[in-house]
Coordinates of C-alpha atoms and ligand atoms in Angstrom, one line a residue:
X152 CA 0.0 0.0 0.0
X153 CA 1.6 3.4 -0.9
X154 CA 2.8 5.3 2.1
X155 CA 2.3 2.4 4.5
X156 CA 5.1 1.7 6.9
X157 CA 7.2 -1.3 6.2
X158 CA 7.0 -3.4 9.4
X159 CA 10.5 -4.0 10.7
X160 CA 9.9 -4.0 14.5
X161 CA 8.0 -6.4 16.8
X162 CA 5.8 -4.5 19.3
X163 CA 4.4 -6.5 22.2
X164 CA 2.0 -4.6 24.6
X165 CA 2.9 -5.0 28.3
X166 CA 0.8 -2.8 30.5
X167 CA -3.0 -2.2 31.1
X168 CA -3.2 0.7 28.7
X169 CA 0.3 1.9 28.0
X170 CA 3.7 0.3 27.6
X171 CA 5.0 -2.2 25.0
X172 CA 8.3 -4.0 24.3
X173 CA 10.0 -3.3 21.1
X174 CA 12.3 -5.8 19.4
X175 CA 14.3 -5.5 16.2
X176 CA 16.2 -2.3 16.9
X177 CA 19.8 -2.4 15.9
X178 CA 21.9 0.6 16.8
X179 CA 25.1 -0.8 15.2
X180 CA 24.1 1.1 12.1
X181 CA 22.2 4.4 11.9
X182 CA 18.5 3.8 12.4
X183 CA 16.8 4.0 8.9
X184 CA 14.1 6.6 8.4
X185 CA 11.4 4.0 7.9
X186 CA 12.2 2.3 11.2
X187 CA 12.4 5.6 13.0
X188 CA 8.9 6.4 11.6
X189 CA 7.5 3.0 12.6
X190 CA 9.0 3.4 16.1
X191 CA 7.4 6.9 16.4
X192 CA 4.0 5.6 15.3
X193 CA 4.2 2.8 17.9
X194 CA 5.3 5.3 20.6
X195 CA 2.3 7.5 19.9
X196 CA 0.0 4.5 20.2
X197 CA 1.5 2.8 23.3
X198 CA 2.9 5.9 25.1
X199 CA 5.9 4.1 26.4
X200 CA 8.2 1.6 24.6
X201 CA 11.0 -0.5 26.1
X202 CA 13.9 -2.2 24.3
X203 CA 16.3 -4.5 26.2
X204 CA 20.0 -4.9 26.1
X205 CA 20.5 -2.6 23.1
X206 CA 23.9 -1.4 21.8
X207 CA 22.8 2.2 21.9
X208 CA 25.4 4.9 22.7
X209 CA 25.0 8.6 23.6
X210 CA 25.7 9.4 19.9
X211 CA 23.2 6.9 18.4
X212 CA 20.5 8.0 20.9
X213 CA 21.0 11.6 19.8
X214 CA 21.0 10.6 16.1
X215 CA 17.7 8.7 16.5
X216 CA 16.1 11.6 18.4
X217 CA 17.1 14.1 15.7
X218 CA 15.1 12.1 13.2
X219 CA 12.0 13.1 15.2
X220 CA 12.8 16.8 15.4
X221 CA 15.1 19.3 17.0
X222 CA 16.4 18.2 20.4
X223 CA 16.2 20.1 23.7
X224 CA 19.5 20.7 25.4
X225 CA 21.1 21.7 28.8
X226 CA 22.6 24.9 27.5
X227 CA 20.3 27.1 29.6
X228 CA 21.3 25.1 32.7
X229 CA 25.0 25.5 31.8
X230 CA 24.5 29.2 31.3
X231 CA 22.8 29.4 34.7
X232 CA 26.1 28.0 36.2
X233 CA 25.5 24.2 36.5
X234 CA 28.4 21.9 35.8
X235 CA 27.7 18.9 33.6
X236 CA 29.3 15.5 33.1
X237 CA 28.8 15.8 29.4
X238 CA 29.3 19.4 28.5
X239 CA 30.5 18.3 25.0
X240 CA 27.1 16.7 24.4
X241 CA 24.6 19.3 25.5
X242 CA 21.7 17.2 24.2
X243 CA 22.3 14.7 27.0
X244 CA 20.3 15.3 30.2
X245 CA 22.2 13.7 33.1
X246 CA 19.6 12.0 35.2
X247 CA 22.0 9.9 37.1
X248 CA 22.9 10.1 40.8
X249 CA 26.4 11.1 39.9
X250 CA 28.1 14.5 40.1
X251 CA 30.1 16.0 37.2
X252 CA 33.2 14.1 38.5
X253 CA 31.3 10.8 38.5
X254 CA 30.9 10.5 42.2
X255 CA 27.6 9.6 43.9
X256 CA 25.7 12.7 45.0
X257 CA 25.3 13.2 48.7
X258 CA 23.3 15.8 50.7
X259 CA 26.5 17.8 50.7
X260 CA 25.5 18.8 47.1
X261 CA 22.2 20.5 47.6
X262 CA 21.8 21.5 43.9
X263 CA 22.0 18.0 42.5
X264 CA 20.2 16.6 45.5
X265 CA 17.2 18.9 44.8
X266 CA 17.2 18.0 41.2
X267 CA 17.4 14.3 41.9
X268 CA 14.5 14.5 44.4
X269 CA 12.5 16.6 41.9
X270 CA 12.8 13.7 39.4
X271 CA 10.9 11.5 41.8
X272 CA 7.7 13.5 41.4
X273 CA 5.2 13.0 38.5
X274 CA 5.9 15.2 35.5
X275 CA 6.1 15.6 31.8
X276 CA 9.6 16.6 30.6
X277 CA 9.9 20.3 29.7
X278 CA 6.4 21.3 30.9
X279 CA 8.1 24.2 32.7
X280 CA 9.5 25.5 29.4
X281 CA 7.5 27.7 26.9
X282 CA 8.1 25.0 24.3
X283 CA 7.6 21.7 25.9
X284 CA 9.3 18.3 25.2
X285 CA 7.8 15.7 22.8
X286 CA 9.5 12.4 22.9
X287 CA 12.1 11.4 25.5
X288 CA 14.6 8.5 25.3
X289 CA 16.3 7.3 28.4
X290 CA 19.2 4.9 28.4
X291 CA 20.6 2.7 31.3
X292 CA 24.4 2.9 31.4
X293 CA 25.0 1.6 35.0
X294 CA 22.4 0.3 37.3
X295 CA 22.1 -0.2 41.1
X296 CA 21.6 -3.7 42.4
X297 CA 18.1 -5.1 41.7
X298 CA 15.6 -4.4 44.4
X299 CA 17.2 -1.2 45.5
X300 CA 14.8 1.1 43.6
X301 CA 15.4 3.4 40.6
X302 CA 12.8 2.0 38.3
X303 CA 10.9 4.4 36.0
X304 CA 7.2 4.7 36.5
X305 CA 4.6 6.0 33.9
X306 CA 1.0 7.1 34.0
X307 CA -1.5 6.9 31.2
X308 CA -2.8 10.5 31.2
X309 CA -4.9 9.9 28.0
X310 CA -7.1 7.1 29.5
X311 CA -7.2 9.1 32.8
X312 CA -8.6 12.1 30.8
X313 CA -11.1 9.9 28.9
X314 CA -12.3 8.4 32.2
X315 CA -13.2 11.8 33.7
X316 CA -17.0 12.6 33.8
X317 CA -18.2 14.8 31.0
X318 CA -19.0 17.6 33.5
X319 CA -15.4 17.6 34.6
X320 CA -14.0 17.6 31.1
X321 CA -16.3 20.6 30.3
X322 CA -15.1 22.4 33.5
X323 CA -11.4 22.1 32.7
X324 CA -11.4 22.4 29.0
X325 CA -10.3 26.0 28.9
X326 CA -8.0 25.9 32.0
X327 CA -4.4 26.9 31.5
X328 CA -1.8 25.5 33.9
X329 CA 1.0 27.8 35.2
X330 CA 4.2 25.8 35.3
X331 CA 7.6 26.3 36.9
X332 CA 10.5 24.0 37.6
X333 CA 10.8 25.7 41.0
X334 CA 7.5 24.4 42.2
X335 CA 8.7 20.8 41.5
X336 CA 11.8 21.7 43.5
X337 CA 9.7 23.2 46.3
X338 CA 7.5 20.1 46.6
X339 CA 10.5 17.7 46.5
X340 CA 12.7 19.7 48.9
X341 CA 10.6 21.1 51.8
X342 CA 13.8 21.3 53.8
X343 CA 15.5 23.7 51.4
X344 CA 14.6 27.4 52.1
X345 CA 15.8 28.6 48.7
X346 CA 12.7 27.1 47.1
X347 CA 10.3 28.9 49.6
X348 CA 9.2 31.5 47.0
X349 CA 6.2 33.6 45.9
X350 CA 5.1 31.5 43.0
X351 CA 3.0 34.2 41.5
X352 CA 6.3 36.2 40.9
X353 CA 8.5 33.6 39.3
X354 CA 8.5 33.1 35.5
X355 CA 5.7 30.7 34.5
X356 CA 5.1 28.8 31.4
X357 CA 1.5 28.3 30.3
X358 CA 0.1 25.0 29.0
X359 CA -3.5 24.0 28.8
X360 CA -4.3 21.1 31.2
X361 CA -6.9 19.4 28.9
X362 CA -5.4 18.8 25.5
X363 CA -5.8 16.7 22.3
X364 CA -2.9 14.3 21.6
X365 CA -2.5 15.2 18.0
X366 CA -1.1 12.0 16.6
X367 CA -4.0 9.9 17.9
X368 CA -6.8 12.5 18.4
X369 CA -7.3 11.3 22.0
X370 CA -7.8 13.7 24.9
X371 CA -4.9 14.1 27.4
X372 CA -4.5 15.4 30.9
X373 CA -1.4 17.6 31.0
X374 CA -0.6 18.2 34.7
X375 CA 2.2 17.3 37.1
X376 CA 4.5 18.7 39.7
X377 CA 5.5 21.8 37.6
X378 CA 1.9 22.9 37.6
X379 CA 1.6 25.4 40.4
X380 CA -1.8 27.0 39.7
X381 CA -4.3 27.7 37.0
X382 CA -4.5 31.0 35.2
X383 CA -7.5 33.2 36.2
X384 CA -8.4 31.2 39.3
X385 CA -7.3 31.9 42.8
X386 CA -4.1 30.1 43.9
X387 CA -6.1 28.0 46.3
X388 CA -8.7 27.0 43.8
X389 CA -6.1 26.2 41.2
X390 CA -4.2 24.1 43.6
X391 CA -7.3 22.3 44.7
X392 CA -8.2 21.4 41.1
X393 CA -4.7 20.4 40.2
X394 CA -4.4 18.1 43.3
X395 CA -7.8 16.5 42.5
X396 CA -6.7 15.8 39.0
X397 CA -3.3 14.4 40.2
X398 CA -5.1 12.1 42.6
X399 CA -7.2 10.8 39.7
X400 CA -4.4 10.3 37.2
X401 CA -2.1 8.6 39.8
X402 CA -4.5 5.7 40.4
X403 CA -2.7 2.3 40.2
X404 CA -4.7 1.2 37.2
X405 CA -3.1 3.9 35.0
X406 CA 0.5 3.0 36.1
X407 CA 3.1 1.2 34.1
X408 CA 6.6 0.5 35.5
X409 CA 9.8 -0.1 33.7
X410 CA 12.2 -2.3 35.8
X411 CA 15.7 -1.8 34.5
X412 CA 17.5 -5.1 33.9
X413 CA 20.9 -4.3 32.4
X414 CA 23.0 -1.7 30.8
X415 CA 21.8 -1.0 27.2
X416 CA 18.1 -1.1 28.2
X417 CA 16.3 2.0 26.9
X418 CA 12.8 3.4 27.2
X419 CA 11.0 5.8 24.9
X420 CA 8.0 7.8 26.0
X421 CA 5.7 10.5 24.6
X422 CA 5.5 13.4 27.1
X423 CA 2.3 14.6 25.4
X424 CA 0.5 11.3 26.3
X425 CA 2.0 10.0 29.6
X426 CA 3.5 11.3 32.9
X427 CA 6.5 9.8 34.5
X428 CA 8.8 9.8 37.6
X429 CA 11.9 8.0 38.9
X430 CA 11.0 5.7 41.8
X431 CA 12.9 6.4 45.0
X432 CA 14.9 3.6 46.6
X433 CA 17.6 2.7 49.0
X434 CA 20.2 2.8 46.1
X435 CA 20.1 6.6 46.6
X436 CA 23.5 7.5 48.2
X437 CA 24.8 4.0 48.1
X438 CA 24.9 2.7 44.6
X439 CA 25.6 4.2 41.2
X440 CA 22.7 4.7 38.8
X441 CA 23.8 6.2 35.5
X442 CA 20.9 7.1 33.3
X443 CA 21.0 9.5 30.4
X444 CA 18.1 11.1 28.6
X445 CA 17.5 13.1 25.5
X446 CA 14.2 14.9 24.5
X447 CA 12.8 16.3 21.3
X448 CA 10.9 19.5 21.3
X449 CA 7.2 18.9 20.7
X450 CA 6.2 19.7 17.2
X451 CA 2.4 19.6 17.6
X452 CA 0.2 22.6 17.7
X453 CA 0.1 22.4 21.5
X454 CA 4.0 22.6 21.7
X455 CA 4.1 26.3 22.9
X456 CA 0.8 26.1 24.9
X457 CA -0.3 29.7 25.6
X458 CA 3.3 31.0 25.5
X459 CA 4.6 33.5 23.0
X460 CA 7.4 32.0 20.9
X461 CA 8.7 35.4 20.1
X462 CA 9.6 36.3 23.7
X463 CA 10.0 32.8 25.2
X464 CA 13.2 31.6 26.8
X465 CA 14.1 28.1 27.8
X466 CA 14.5 27.7 31.6
X467 CA 17.8 27.1 33.2
X468 CA 18.6 26.3 36.9
X469 CA 21.9 25.6 38.6
Ligands
FE2_1838 FE1 11.7 13.4 33.4

């Protein structure tokens, strides 16, 4: 059939609603365009894909991501003063528990501790930016011993949206969430006074909380720990509604967990269809967990939310 994808991958659903295993990916050669397109289509359908024991590298992960659009990068964070392990590869987001010198982060490093803790709260990558993230790829380079935590958890925010009563969908359809990375840091680090801020005065990015997932036409609930309040409502009312929606979407039935098995395992997810977080665990300050991520910028019509691309700036934090 003209235009149809040539089937080169095996996709096996794993979870209740989201999550599937992908087999047939070979990173020893550049991923061909038709395979990248097939992978992207599967990702939009299943929300999360997992491939085991691949031979992916930082460079091949970046090359695949670039086939799906421009990549987000850490340049704004570097500009804000953060040291990175991979300054030569600014497309790589270091989501390990390691400092720039490769040592395990301890509480003596409050900057990295606050960021690591923030990762354990539900979010969609880049929601705090004016142009949000689309697809993320995470790669396991070094894992803590099994049973010590560090798995990656996902929520099916499309089915959660669809399950809302019609009256609720009607109520939230025009709500715009006001997002900041600092609210995630505040929630995750109540012991750090530097995040005790007036959140009406920090820069906020605006993204509607009820959206259409463009590739599938399904509804999606776009909320998480960056979402501080809702435009036009009182802070209290915005928080109440956000918390109520978070309670709904975090129900066990919407959850899918990736248990990391070995180096070379990778997961792909669609930030415009699922939420995610890193599970906490005793590995924390004891065992090395080296995970690296890249993210594309979303290219749907929802990418910029209610933000003005002409004046927008990517957010950077130390
Ligand atoms: Fe993330």
